[in-house]
Amino acid sequence: MSLASVQRVMVAAAAVALTGLVHAADISGAGATFPYPIYSKWADAYKTQTGTGLNYQSIGSGGGIKQIKAKTVTFGASDMPLKPDELKASGLVQFPMIIGGVVPVVNIKGIGPGQLTLDGATLAAIYLGDIKTWNDPAIRKLNPKLALPATAIAPVYRSDGSGTNFLFTDYLSKQSPKFKDNIGAATSVQWPVGIGAKGNEGLANQATQTDGAIGYVEFAYAKQNKMANVLLINQAHKAVAPSAASFQAAASNADWTHADGYYLILTDQAGANSWPITGASFILVYSNPPDPAATGEALKFFAWAYKNGTQMAADLDYVPLPPALIKQVEATWKTSITAHGAPVWK
Amino acid sequence: MDQATAFVIEPRHAARQRLGEQIFRGATLTAAVLVLVLLGGVTIALIKGAWPALSHFKLQFLTREIWNPVTEKFGALAAIYGTLVTSAIAMAVAIPLSFGISIFLTELCPAWLKRPVGVAVELLAAVPSIIFGIWGLFVFAPILQRHVQPWLIAHLGVLPGIGALFQGPPFGIGILTASLVLAIMVLPFIASVMRDVFETVPDVLRESAYGLGATTWEVIWKVVLPYSRTGVVGGIMLGLGRALGETMAVTFVIGNAHRVSTSLLAPGTTISASIANEFTEAVGDLYTSSLIALGVLLFLITFAVISAARLMLRRLDRKALASV
Amino acid sequence: MTRRFSRKVTNIVALALSVGATGVGLLFLGAILYTLLKNGFAGMSLHLFTQMTPPPGAAGGLLNAIFGSAMMTLIGIAVGAPLGVLAGTYLAEYGGNSKLSAVIRFVNDVLLSAPSIIVGLFVYQIVVVPMGHFSAIAGALALAVIAIPVTVRTTEDMLRLVPQGMKDASTALGAYPWRTTLSVIYPAARSGILTGLLLAIARVSGETAPLLFTALNNQFWSKDLNAPIANLPVVIYQFAQSPYPEWQQLAWSGALLITLTILALSIFARIVVSALQPARRS
């Protein structure tokens, strides 16, 4: 085959590929990786039912915020809510979509799921490097009946920027002023001790391989891999186990009605059954969308997900929003998202 | 060819030929200059993206270890250190191994075994680097953690001097693991190039040496290697370039800590791993710009390595010519 | 110890070490391949080629990813390879040893060894940011940028191997260099150039980093160049790190597919070279 004919074939093939310029999806979204599994499952079911496709790119909360501000996607998704003044400055409307929890897990010989109890201050001290062994007095005080070995603690953290990091560090910052000053809360922080692992899988793998390790993973993952989760002492001084019920308790105890722009971080909420490291994942759309039709389609999808997506969410161990909150959000849509004076979603 | 019977072209054909020549020559020249433009473009685009961070932190960016997205203070020291150390160890492991493999393939291997072993080595080069990362994390690291690292800590960690290299709990992942995974990754590239280059050595040179009574090893070390040194250096540089820039194989097993540690068993980070891990989630212009600045640094390091290689090759060639 | 004896010992030790080195290399190769094959084959079925990437908890395939990778590779090579061949032709036929050619060769080496993540950042800056969104065309351009230096290098090397006598004969017949190149040199070097093309394809097929910030990924079937598109490397990257067994299985199978493709291309390239090139004995 001569070079000329090879080139001719290549050009022809490229032309064939280029003629397929079909717009497959009308709704585009980008952002957080935390809710990606449930968003993609909903999108799949929605497409089967209605024929409208939704292309969600899980590039991270930061990427989602960037994209929506650049007006290149219909909606952005972020695990870290934007503050009200930032929302106003960008002309964005924010609302919660789904709730999940971050669960500390441990790998200590002789300790199974739900046996170890910790509280926020102790957890922060561990990740600051102040508590170095498992038989430290602070841990023994919380677990008087447990036989704790003298193993060194190996803290494992998420090396990639993620919403899970944000929730975890936010909780620890609330519980420990030292943690707040030295490390702070963000999707990516500078950890003084321990090792970083990539993704939930990497972290869980590292935690299960290292004797004496402690880590934090999305609830879905801890459950599916049967990891030894930790009980946490919440704001009501009760030790709670992570579960869909305790996440929902945290969400429902939260005061959404007074949250400007739904800016509410669900860590450390009041309530006897509330899980302390709960978090909502948020959606960002424009108050005056540049493409009202697309935004309208997106809102239709979200309404459908609120109504029909609860079982799918439960299957993947996410927690749907409480019904009262859904009503509040849909009311916000009607009043805040408008085009030419009329609401985009009816 | 009889020069006297030159072919005569008619004037109108000549004009068309000249035009064709201008077009073709122009096209190739444009394409060649495009290579320059491409490099220039890459450099400019990267520097433009990195400028906010570089102008903000100035030289401190290179010397500080801190990497704090919350307070927005960034320094590349840990990433640079990790990149250089992992590549150095990877090359220290891969070069002797590749050398051994290529010697085996060219001098020792029986003919029927040559094809399969050669294909096997190439197979390793065909494996996507992400596989090395996943394999490293799920298969290699646990083995290191349970068997190799405890041994290193117990036996080498107690020695004075080099003991400092083997301190700390056996995590399984870390700088040493990443270096070894890198070594396995670049091994086939260097070995293939060395093998190809060794095979181009004319038999007559080898036979002459054997005729003088040289052992196989002496033939390799004193005849084959000097003859093919340009290619060997080229192969090593190829491997080094890959090692410096490798992202996927390293990201999974480096431990991702923006810290400089003396211990090889400690976690660290490399420039590529930092960019891959953090770029899409980076919020804030300074954070994004700092990551692109890391990219600029990596580009400079690669640039320096290639320039050094070329200089070394030129010196080798000059020495060879001088000794003729 | 006599010198002769010590030389013998050195010889045996060195050769034993080289056998050992080969053993070590093969051991690791075996371990990695075993893991790849064991996990990859478990998911090999027709579904892989007929179904799209699924949401978690559902079975599916890799069709959109395979198509996306194929399309971007095709466009990337279609854009990059001709440019590379032309540039290599310049260096071999016109440039010679001029200053400009030396600079271009050096720059080409730099680009050749540039980490692919740098290429990804570059294309992000000049294509994704101005366009405002990720797209298949950005991914294809990133692959083209990676393919160009490879093609330049192989083309120049191959063209230089064509015997000078053939070029002289053509010139003596009155042909301008462009005619000589097109009618004589290219056909003579065609196996080498084809090999270069195959190597470039193999090289870009396994690249993940440049696609992370350019083409991104897409859950659905898409032929739209202007939108993100599914591709094997990024799908593997995402799925391997997930906690869902179906996704992990697809990741391993996808990895096996890429490996087999690259291997087939490399072997094919070697066959082409040995079959079409004259023997190298001088």
Coordinates of N, CA and C in Angstrom, one line a residue, chain A residues 256-341:
Chain A
W256 N -33.1 24.3 57.1 CA -33.0 24.7 55.7 C -33.7 26.0 55.4
T257 N -34.8 26.3 56.2 CA -35.6 27.4 55.8 C -34.9 28.7 56.0
H258 N -33.9 28.7 57.0 CA -33.2 30.0 57.2 C -31.8 30.0 56.5
A259 N -31.6 29.0 55.7 CA -30.3 29.0 55.0 C -30.3 29.8 53.8
D260 N -29.7 30.9 53.7 CA -29.6 31.8 52.6 C -28.9 31.1 51.4
G261 N -29.6 30.9 50.3 CA -29.0 30.2 49.2 C -28.7 28.8 49.5
Y262 N -29.4 28.2 50.4 CA -29.3 26.8 50.9 C -27.8 26.6 51.3
Y263 N -27.1 27.6 51.8 CA -25.8 27.4 52.3 C -25.8 26.8 53.6
L264 N -25.7 25.5 53.6 CA -25.8 24.8 54.9 C -24.9 23.6 54.8
I265 N -23.9 23.5 55.7 CA -23.1 22.3 55.7 C -23.5 21.4 56.8
L266 N -23.8 20.2 56.4 CA -24.5 19.3 57.3 C -23.7 18.6 58.3
T267 N -22.4 19.0 58.4 CA -21.6 18.3 59.4 C -22.0 18.8 60.8
D268 N -21.9 17.9 61.8 CA -22.1 18.2 63.2 C -23.5 18.8 63.4
Q269 N -24.5 18.2 62.9 CA -25.9 18.8 63.1 C -26.4 18.3 64.4
A270 N -27.4 19.0 64.9 CA -28.1 18.6 66.2 C -29.0 17.4 65.9
G271 N -29.4 16.8 67.0 CA -30.3 15.6 66.8 C -29.7 14.4 67.4
A272 N -30.5 13.6 68.1 CA -29.9 12.4 68.8 C -29.4 11.4 67.9
N273 N -30.0 11.3 66.7 CA -29.6 10.2 65.8 C -28.8 10.7 64.6
S274 N -28.4 12.0 64.6 CA -27.7 12.5 63.5 C -26.3 12.0 63.4
W275 N -25.9 11.7 62.1 CA -24.5 11.3 61.9 C -23.7 12.6 61.6
P276 N -22.6 12.7 62.3 CA -21.9 14.0 62.3 C -21.2 14.4 61.0
I277 N -20.9 13.4 60.1 CA -20.2 13.8 58.9 C -21.1 13.5 57.7
T278 N -22.3 14.2 57.7 CA -23.2 14.1 56.6 C -23.0 15.3 55.7
G279 N -23.3 15.1 54.4 CA -23.2 16.2 53.5 C -24.1 16.1 52.4
A280 N -24.5 17.3 51.9 CA -25.4 17.3 50.7 C -24.5 17.7 49.6
S281 N -24.9 17.2 48.4 CA -24.3 17.6 47.2 C -25.2 18.6 46.5
F282 N -24.7 19.7 46.0 CA -25.5 20.8 45.5 C -25.4 20.9 44.0
I283 N -26.5 21.5 43.5 CA -26.6 21.9 42.0 C -26.6 23.4 41.9
L284 N -25.9 23.8 40.9 CA -25.8 25.3 40.6 C -26.4 25.6 39.2
V285 N -27.4 26.4 39.2 CA -27.9 26.9 37.9 C -28.0 28.4 37.9
Y286 N -28.2 29.0 36.7 CA -28.3 30.5 36.7 C -29.7 30.9 37.0
S287 N -29.7 32.1 37.7 CA -31.0 32.7 38.1 C -31.7 33.1 36.8
N288 N -30.9 33.7 35.9 CA -31.5 34.1 34.5 C -30.7 33.3 33.5
P289 N -31.1 32.0 33.3 CA -30.3 31.1 32.5 C -30.1 31.6 31.0
P290 N -28.9 31.5 30.5 CA -28.7 31.9 29.1 C -29.4 31.0 28.1
D291 N -29.7 29.8 28.5 CA -30.5 28.9 27.7 C -31.7 28.4 28.5
P292 N -32.8 29.1 28.5 CA -33.9 28.7 29.4 C -34.4 27.4 29.1
A293 N -34.4 27.0 27.8 CA -35.0 25.7 27.4 C -34.2 24.6 28.1
A294 N -32.8 24.7 28.0 CA -32.0 23.6 28.5 C -32.1 23.6 30.0
T295 N -32.1 24.8 30.7 CA -32.3 24.8 32.1 C -33.6 24.2 32.5
G296 N -34.7 24.5 31.7 CA -36.0 23.9 32.0 C -35.9 22.4 32.0
E297 N -35.3 21.9 31.0 CA -35.1 20.4 30.8 C -34.4 19.9 32.0
A298 N -33.3 20.6 32.5 CA -32.6 20.1 33.6 C -33.4 20.1 34.9
L299 N -34.2 21.1 35.1 CA -35.1 21.1 36.3 C -36.1 20.0 36.2
K300 N -36.6 19.8 35.0 CA -37.6 18.6 34.8 C -36.9 17.4 35.3
F301 N -35.6 17.2 34.9 CA -34.9 16.0 35.3 C -34.8 15.9 36.8
F302 N -34.4 17.0 37.4 CA -34.2 17.0 38.9 C -35.5 16.7 39.6
A303 N -36.6 17.3 39.1 CA -37.9 17.0 39.7 C -38.3 15.5 39.6
W304 N -38.0 14.9 38.4 CA -38.2 13.5 38.2 C -37.3 12.7 39.1
A305 N -36.1 13.1 39.3 CA -35.2 12.4 40.2 C -35.7 12.5 41.7
Y306 N -36.2 13.7 42.1 CA -36.7 13.8 43.4 C -37.9 12.8 43.6
K307 N -38.7 12.7 42.6 CA -39.9 11.9 42.7 C -39.7 10.4 42.5
N308 N -38.9 10.1 41.4 CA -38.8 8.6 41.1 C -37.4 8.0 41.4
G309 N -36.5 8.8 41.9 CA -35.2 8.3 42.0 C -34.8 7.7 43.4
T310 N -35.8 7.7 44.3 CA -35.4 7.3 45.7 C -34.9 5.9 45.8
Q311 N -35.6 5.0 45.1 CA -35.1 3.6 45.2 C -33.7 3.4 44.6
M312 N -33.5 4.0 43.5 CA -32.2 3.9 42.9 C -31.1 4.5 43.8
A313 N -31.4 5.6 44.5 CA -30.5 6.2 45.4 C -30.2 5.2 46.6
A314 N -31.3 4.6 47.1 CA -31.2 3.7 48.2 C -30.3 2.5 47.8
D315 N -30.5 2.0 46.6 CA -29.7 0.9 46.2 C -28.2 1.2 46.2
L316 N -27.9 2.5 45.9 CA -26.4 2.8 45.9 C -26.0 3.5 47.3
D317 N -26.9 3.4 48.3 CA -26.6 3.9 49.6 C -26.4 5.4 49.7
Y318 N -27.2 6.1 48.8 CA -27.3 7.5 49.0 C -28.6 7.8 49.7
V319 N -28.8 9.0 50.3 CA -30.0 9.3 51.0 C -30.7 10.4 50.2
P320 N -32.0 10.2 49.9 CA -32.7 11.3 49.2 C -33.1 12.4 50.2
L321 N -33.5 13.5 49.6 CA -33.8 14.7 50.5 C -35.1 14.4 51.2
P322 N -35.3 14.9 52.4 CA -36.6 14.8 53.1 C -37.7 15.5 52.3
P323 N -38.9 15.1 52.2 CA -40.0 15.6 51.4 C -40.2 17.1 51.6
A324 N -40.1 17.6 52.9 CA -40.3 19.0 53.1 C -39.2 19.9 52.4
L325 N -38.0 19.4 52.4 CA -36.9 20.1 51.7 C -37.2 20.1 50.2
I326 N -37.7 19.0 49.7 CA -38.0 19.0 48.2 C -39.0 20.1 47.9
K327 N -40.0 20.2 48.7 CA -41.1 21.2 48.4 C -40.4 22.6 48.5
Q328 N -39.6 22.8 49.4 CA -38.9 24.1 49.6 C -38.1 24.4 48.3
V329 N -37.4 23.4 47.9 CA -36.5 23.6 46.7 C -37.3 23.9 45.5
E330 N -38.4 23.2 45.3 CA -39.2 23.4 44.1 C -39.9 24.8 44.1
A331 N -40.2 25.2 45.3 CA -40.7 26.6 45.4 C -39.7 27.6 45.0
T332 N -38.4 27.4 45.5 CA -37.3 28.3 45.1 C -37.2 28.3 43.6
W333 N -37.3 27.2 42.9 CA -37.2 27.2 41.5 C -38.2 28.2 40.9
K334 N -39.4 28.1 41.4 CA -40.5 28.9 40.7 C -40.2 30.4 40.9
T335 N -39.6 30.7 42.1 CA -39.4 32.2 42.3 C -38.1 32.7 41.9
S336 N -37.1 31.9 41.9 CA -35.7 32.4 41.6 C -35.2 32.2 40.2
I337 N -35.7 31.1 39.5 CA -35.1 30.9 38.2 C -36.1 31.3 37.2
T338 N -35.8 32.4 36.6 CA -36.8 33.0 35.6 C -36.1 33.4 34.3
A339 N -37.0 33.4 33.3 CA -36.5 33.9 32.0 C -37.6 34.9 31.5
H340 N -37.2 36.1 31.2 CA -38.2 37.1 30.7 C -39.4 37.3 31.7
G341 N -39.0 37.2 33.0 CA -40.0 37.4 34.0 C -40.9 36.2 34.4

